[in-house]
Short mmCIF file of C-alpha atoms in Angstrom, two decimals:
data_model
loop_
_atom_site.label_atom_id
_atom_site.label_comp_id
_atom_site.label_asym_id
_atom_site.label_seq_id
_atom_site.Cartn_x
_atom_site.Cartn_y
_atom_site.Cartn_z
CA MET A 1 117.92 86.80 113.25
CA PHE A 2 119.07 90.28 112.23
CA THR A 3 120.78 92.27 114.96
CA LYS A 4 119.87 95.94 115.35
CA LYS A 5 123.38 96.91 114.27
CA PHE A 6 123.11 94.81 111.10
CA GLU A 7 119.66 96.24 110.32
CA LYS A 8 120.99 99.78 110.70
CA ILE A 9 123.94 99.08 108.40
CA LEU A 10 121.60 97.43 105.87
CA ARG A 11 119.19 100.38 105.87
CA ILE A 12 121.96 102.96 105.47
CA THR A 13 123.72 100.99 102.72
CA TRP A 14 120.44 100.38 100.88
CA PHE A 15 119.52 104.06 100.91
CA ILE A 16 123.00 105.25 99.88
CA VAL A 17 122.90 102.91 96.87
CA ALA A 18 119.35 104.05 96.05
CA PHE A 19 120.28 107.73 96.34
CA PHE A 20 123.36 107.65 94.12
CA LEU A 21 121.80 105.37 91.50
CA THR A 22 118.79 107.68 91.23
CA ILE A 23 120.95 110.80 90.95
CA TYR A 24 123.17 109.12 88.34
CA LEU A 25 120.22 107.97 86.22
CA GLY A 26 118.63 111.41 86.46
CA TYR A 27 121.88 113.01 85.31
CA ALA A 28 122.20 110.49 82.46
CA MET A 29 118.67 111.30 81.28
CA TRP A 30 119.44 115.03 81.37
CA LYS A 31 122.75 114.57 79.54
CA ASP A 32 121.10 112.50 76.78
CA ASN A 33 118.12 114.89 76.54
CA ALA A 34 115.87 111.88 77.13
CA GLU A 35 113.27 113.98 78.97
CA PRO A 36 112.74 117.68 79.77
CA LEU A 37 114.56 118.80 82.93
CA PRO A 38 111.32 119.41 84.93
CA HIS A 39 110.26 115.81 84.21
CA ILE A 40 113.63 114.46 85.29
CA LEU A 41 113.48 116.44 88.54
CA ILE A 42 109.99 115.06 89.24
CA PHE A 43 111.15 111.48 88.55
CA THR A 44 114.20 111.90 90.78
CA VAL A 45 112.48 113.56 93.74
CA THR A 46 109.57 111.12 93.54
CA ALA A 47 111.89 108.11 93.54
CA LEU A 48 113.85 109.43 96.54
CA LEU A 49 110.65 110.10 98.49
CA GLY A 50 109.52 106.57 97.67
CA TYR A 51 112.77 105.09 98.99
CA VAL A 52 112.42 106.83 102.34
CA CYS A 53 108.73 105.89 102.51
CA VAL A 54 109.11 102.13 101.97
CA ASN A 55 112.10 102.04 104.30
CA VAL A 56 110.18 103.49 107.24
CA LEU A 57 107.14 101.34 106.35
CA VAL A 58 109.18 98.21 106.98
CA TYR A 59 109.85 99.50 110.49
CA ARG A 60 106.14 100.29 111.04
CA SER A 61 106.22 104.07 111.34
CA PRO A 62 102.59 105.26 111.71
CA ILE A 63 102.88 108.92 110.64
CA VAL A 64 106.00 109.60 108.58
CA SER A 65 105.44 106.58 106.32
CA ASN A 66 101.96 107.72 105.29
CA LEU A 67 102.94 111.36 104.78
CA LEU A 68 105.92 110.36 102.63
CA GLY A 69 103.73 107.86 100.80
CA MET A 70 101.18 110.50 99.83
CA SER A 71 103.93 112.85 98.67
CA ALA A 72 105.56 110.15 96.53
CA ASN A 73 102.22 108.99 95.12
CA ILE A 74 101.52 112.38 93.55
CA GLY A 75 104.76 112.23 91.58
CA GLU A 76 104.26 108.55 90.75
CA ILE A 77 100.79 109.14 89.29
CA TYR A 78 102.18 111.85 87.00
CA THR A 79 105.22 109.77 86.01
CA HIS A 80 103.33 106.58 85.20
CA LEU A 81 100.75 108.45 83.12
CA LEU A 82 103.59 110.13 81.25
CA PHE A 83 105.10 106.74 80.41
CA GLY A 84 101.71 105.27 79.47
CA ASN A 85 101.34 102.89 82.42
CA VAL A 86 97.79 103.72 83.48
CA GLY A 87 97.44 100.61 85.64
CA MET A 88 100.37 101.70 87.76
CA ALA A 89 99.02 105.26 87.88
CA CYS A 90 95.62 104.01 89.09
CA SER A 91 97.39 101.91 91.71
CA ASN A 92 99.15 105.01 93.01
CA LEU A 93 95.85 106.89 93.13
CA TYR A 94 94.51 104.11 95.35
CA TYR A 95 97.69 104.20 97.45
CA PHE A 96 97.24 107.93 98.04
CA MET A 97 93.67 107.49 99.26
CA THR A 98 94.56 104.58 101.52
CA HIS A 99 97.54 106.44 102.98
CA VAL A 100 95.04 109.05 104.21
CA PHE A 101 93.04 106.23 105.79
CA GLY A 102 96.25 104.68 107.14
CA LEU A 103 97.28 107.96 108.73
CA ILE A 104 94.01 108.01 110.67
CA LEU A 105 93.99 104.30 111.51
CA TRP A 106 97.64 103.90 112.47
CA THR A 107 97.78 106.92 114.78
CA LYS A 108 95.14 105.46 117.10
CA LYS A 109 96.75 104.30 120.33
CA LYS A 110 95.01 100.93 120.21
CA ASN A 111 96.79 100.19 116.93
CA GLN A 112 100.27 101.00 118.27
CA ASP A 113 102.65 99.05 120.48
CA GLN A 114 104.59 100.42 123.45
CA GLU A 115 107.24 101.85 121.12
CA GLY A 116 104.65 103.77 119.10
CA LYS A 117 104.94 101.44 116.11
CA ILE A 118 101.91 99.95 114.38
CA LYS A 119 100.68 96.54 115.49
CA VAL A 120 99.96 93.65 113.16
CA SER A 121 96.18 93.12 112.95
CA LYS A 122 93.32 91.16 111.35
CA MET A 123 91.45 91.80 108.10
CA ASN A 124 88.68 94.39 107.86
CA GLN A 125 85.84 92.92 105.76
CA LYS A 126 84.34 96.27 104.72
CA ALA A 127 87.70 97.57 103.54
CA LEU A 128 88.31 94.28 101.71
CA ILE A 129 85.01 94.61 99.83
CA CYS A 130 85.84 98.21 98.88
CA THR A 131 89.24 97.11 97.61
CA ILE A 132 87.75 94.33 95.47
CA LEU A 133 85.22 96.77 94.00
CA PHE A 134 88.00 99.28 93.29
CA CYS A 135 89.95 96.55 91.47
CA ILE A 136 86.95 95.55 89.36
CA ILE A 137 86.04 99.13 88.42
CA GLY A 138 89.66 99.96 87.61
CA ILE A 139 90.14 96.93 85.35
CA ILE A 140 86.84 97.62 83.54
CA LEU A 141 87.91 101.23 82.90
CA MET A 142 91.31 100.12 81.62
CA PHE A 143 89.68 97.58 79.32
CA PHE A 144 87.22 100.00 77.72
CA LEU A 145 89.54 103.02 77.69
CA GLY A 146 92.62 101.07 76.64
CA ASP A 147 92.79 102.71 73.20
CA TYR A 148 92.81 106.13 74.83
CA PHE A 149 95.43 105.41 77.46
CA PHE A 150 97.74 103.16 75.46
CA LYS A 151 99.41 103.64 72.12
CA LYS A 152 97.62 101.86 69.29
CA ASP A 153 100.80 100.02 68.32
CA SER A 154 101.36 98.79 71.86
CA SER A 155 101.28 95.09 72.53
CA PRO A 156 98.12 93.76 74.24
CA TYR A 157 100.50 92.39 76.85
CA ILE A 158 101.12 95.97 78.02
CA LEU A 159 97.45 96.33 78.95
CA LEU A 160 97.51 92.88 80.58
CA LEU A 161 100.60 93.72 82.64
CA ASN A 162 99.02 97.02 83.72
CA CYS A 163 95.91 95.16 84.86
CA ILE A 164 98.04 92.66 86.80
CA ALA A 165 100.12 95.49 88.31
CA PHE A 166 96.92 97.24 89.35
CA MET A 167 95.35 94.18 90.99
CA ILE A 168 98.44 93.08 92.89
CA GLY A 169 99.41 96.62 93.90
CA VAL A 170 95.96 97.45 95.25
CA SER A 171 95.83 94.14 97.15
CA ALA A 172 99.30 94.72 98.60
CA GLN A 173 98.41 98.24 99.73
CA PHE A 174 95.15 97.08 101.31
CA THR A 175 96.78 94.31 103.32
CA MET A 176 99.55 96.68 104.41
CA ILE A 177 97.11 99.34 105.64
CA MET A 178 95.34 96.50 107.47
CA ARG A 179 98.76 95.75 109.03
CA GLN A 180 99.11 92.25 107.57
CA PRO A 181 102.60 90.68 107.18
CA PHE A 182 101.40 89.02 103.96
CA SER A 183 101.33 92.48 102.36
CA TRP A 184 105.09 92.30 101.84
CA VAL A 185 104.75 89.03 99.92
CA LEU A 186 102.33 90.81 97.58
CA TRP A 187 104.69 93.79 97.33
CA SER A 188 107.47 91.41 96.35
CA ILE A 189 105.36 90.03 93.49
CA SER A 190 104.17 93.51 92.54
CA ASN A 191 107.73 94.82 92.26
CA LEU A 192 108.58 92.21 89.63
CA VAL A 193 105.57 93.20 87.50
CA TRP A 194 106.38 96.89 87.89
CA LEU A 195 109.99 96.21 86.94
CA SER A 196 108.83 94.63 83.68
CA LEU A 197 106.56 97.57 82.83
CA ASN A 198 109.21 100.15 83.71
CA LEU A 199 111.77 98.42 81.49
CA ILE A 200 109.30 98.12 78.61
CA SER A 201 108.41 101.83 78.86
CA HIS A 202 112.10 102.82 79.28
CA ASN A 203 111.45 104.37 82.69
CA TYR A 204 114.86 103.37 84.01
CA ILE A 205 114.82 105.43 87.22
CA PHE A 206 111.69 103.58 88.32
CA ALA A 207 113.03 100.27 87.01
CA VAL A 208 115.99 100.57 89.38
CA GLN A 209 113.52 101.64 92.06
CA SER A 210 111.57 98.40 91.51
CA ILE A 211 114.73 96.34 92.07
CA LEU A 212 115.57 98.19 95.27
CA TYR A 213 111.93 97.97 96.39
CA GLU A 214 112.20 94.20 95.93
CA ILE A 215 115.13 94.06 98.37
CA ASN A 216 113.14 96.21 100.80
CA ALA A 217 110.09 93.94 100.42
CA LEU A 218 112.15 90.86 101.31
CA VAL A 219 113.35 92.65 104.44
CA GLY A 220 109.73 93.62 105.13
CA ILE A 221 108.62 89.98 104.91
CA TYR A 222 111.23 89.00 107.48
CA LYS A 223 110.60 91.95 109.81
CA TRP A 224 106.80 91.90 109.84
CA TYR A 225 106.51 88.12 110.25
CA THR A 226 109.13 88.20 113.01
CA ASP A 227 107.37 91.09 114.75
CA SER A 228 103.97 89.37 114.44
CA ASP A 229 105.39 86.24 116.10
CA ASN A 230 106.63 88.39 118.97
#
């Protein structure tokens, strides 16, 4: 079992690595003129907001996590559309909407423990149905509008990976908002798909983010399942 001291050291080390890697990659992009400076600033700030968000989510923060999540989602939607990953952009649109719902749901006293952290809970059938419908509609739109969103010379596997990223990401977000430990298992799978897409589209800041998110997801699996047992 992790001690509180070890967890604190792990969180600080993880964020320091994330911070300096993001700054370095942003500087490298600027130096190589890979993207306009405003774009690089958006990528960098968005990635840093995302790091703080997922870190506090692991430790079940009801307010800060959702506010940071919404802030990061705005930048992520723009970034993923810029790199042609519409499935990931649609996922972030869903994340933004559910963070609003999460902010309302998680701040209710009945959903918090004595320390003010969110409790682990059961599935909500209505929300599950809405999530499934959102997945179906999103995949249909990506299928029929694929030629508009993706380059004509792109591999069909790009569209397939975007559809997979969308389905897993939406499912992970839903189960997390519903306070399910299994959400972190889905996030772990999602991060691997997002890593592939980010590497293919040469979005290296977000590729590194996917790797660091994977580490955070593994910690989340341990923490949330341990907390649910307690």
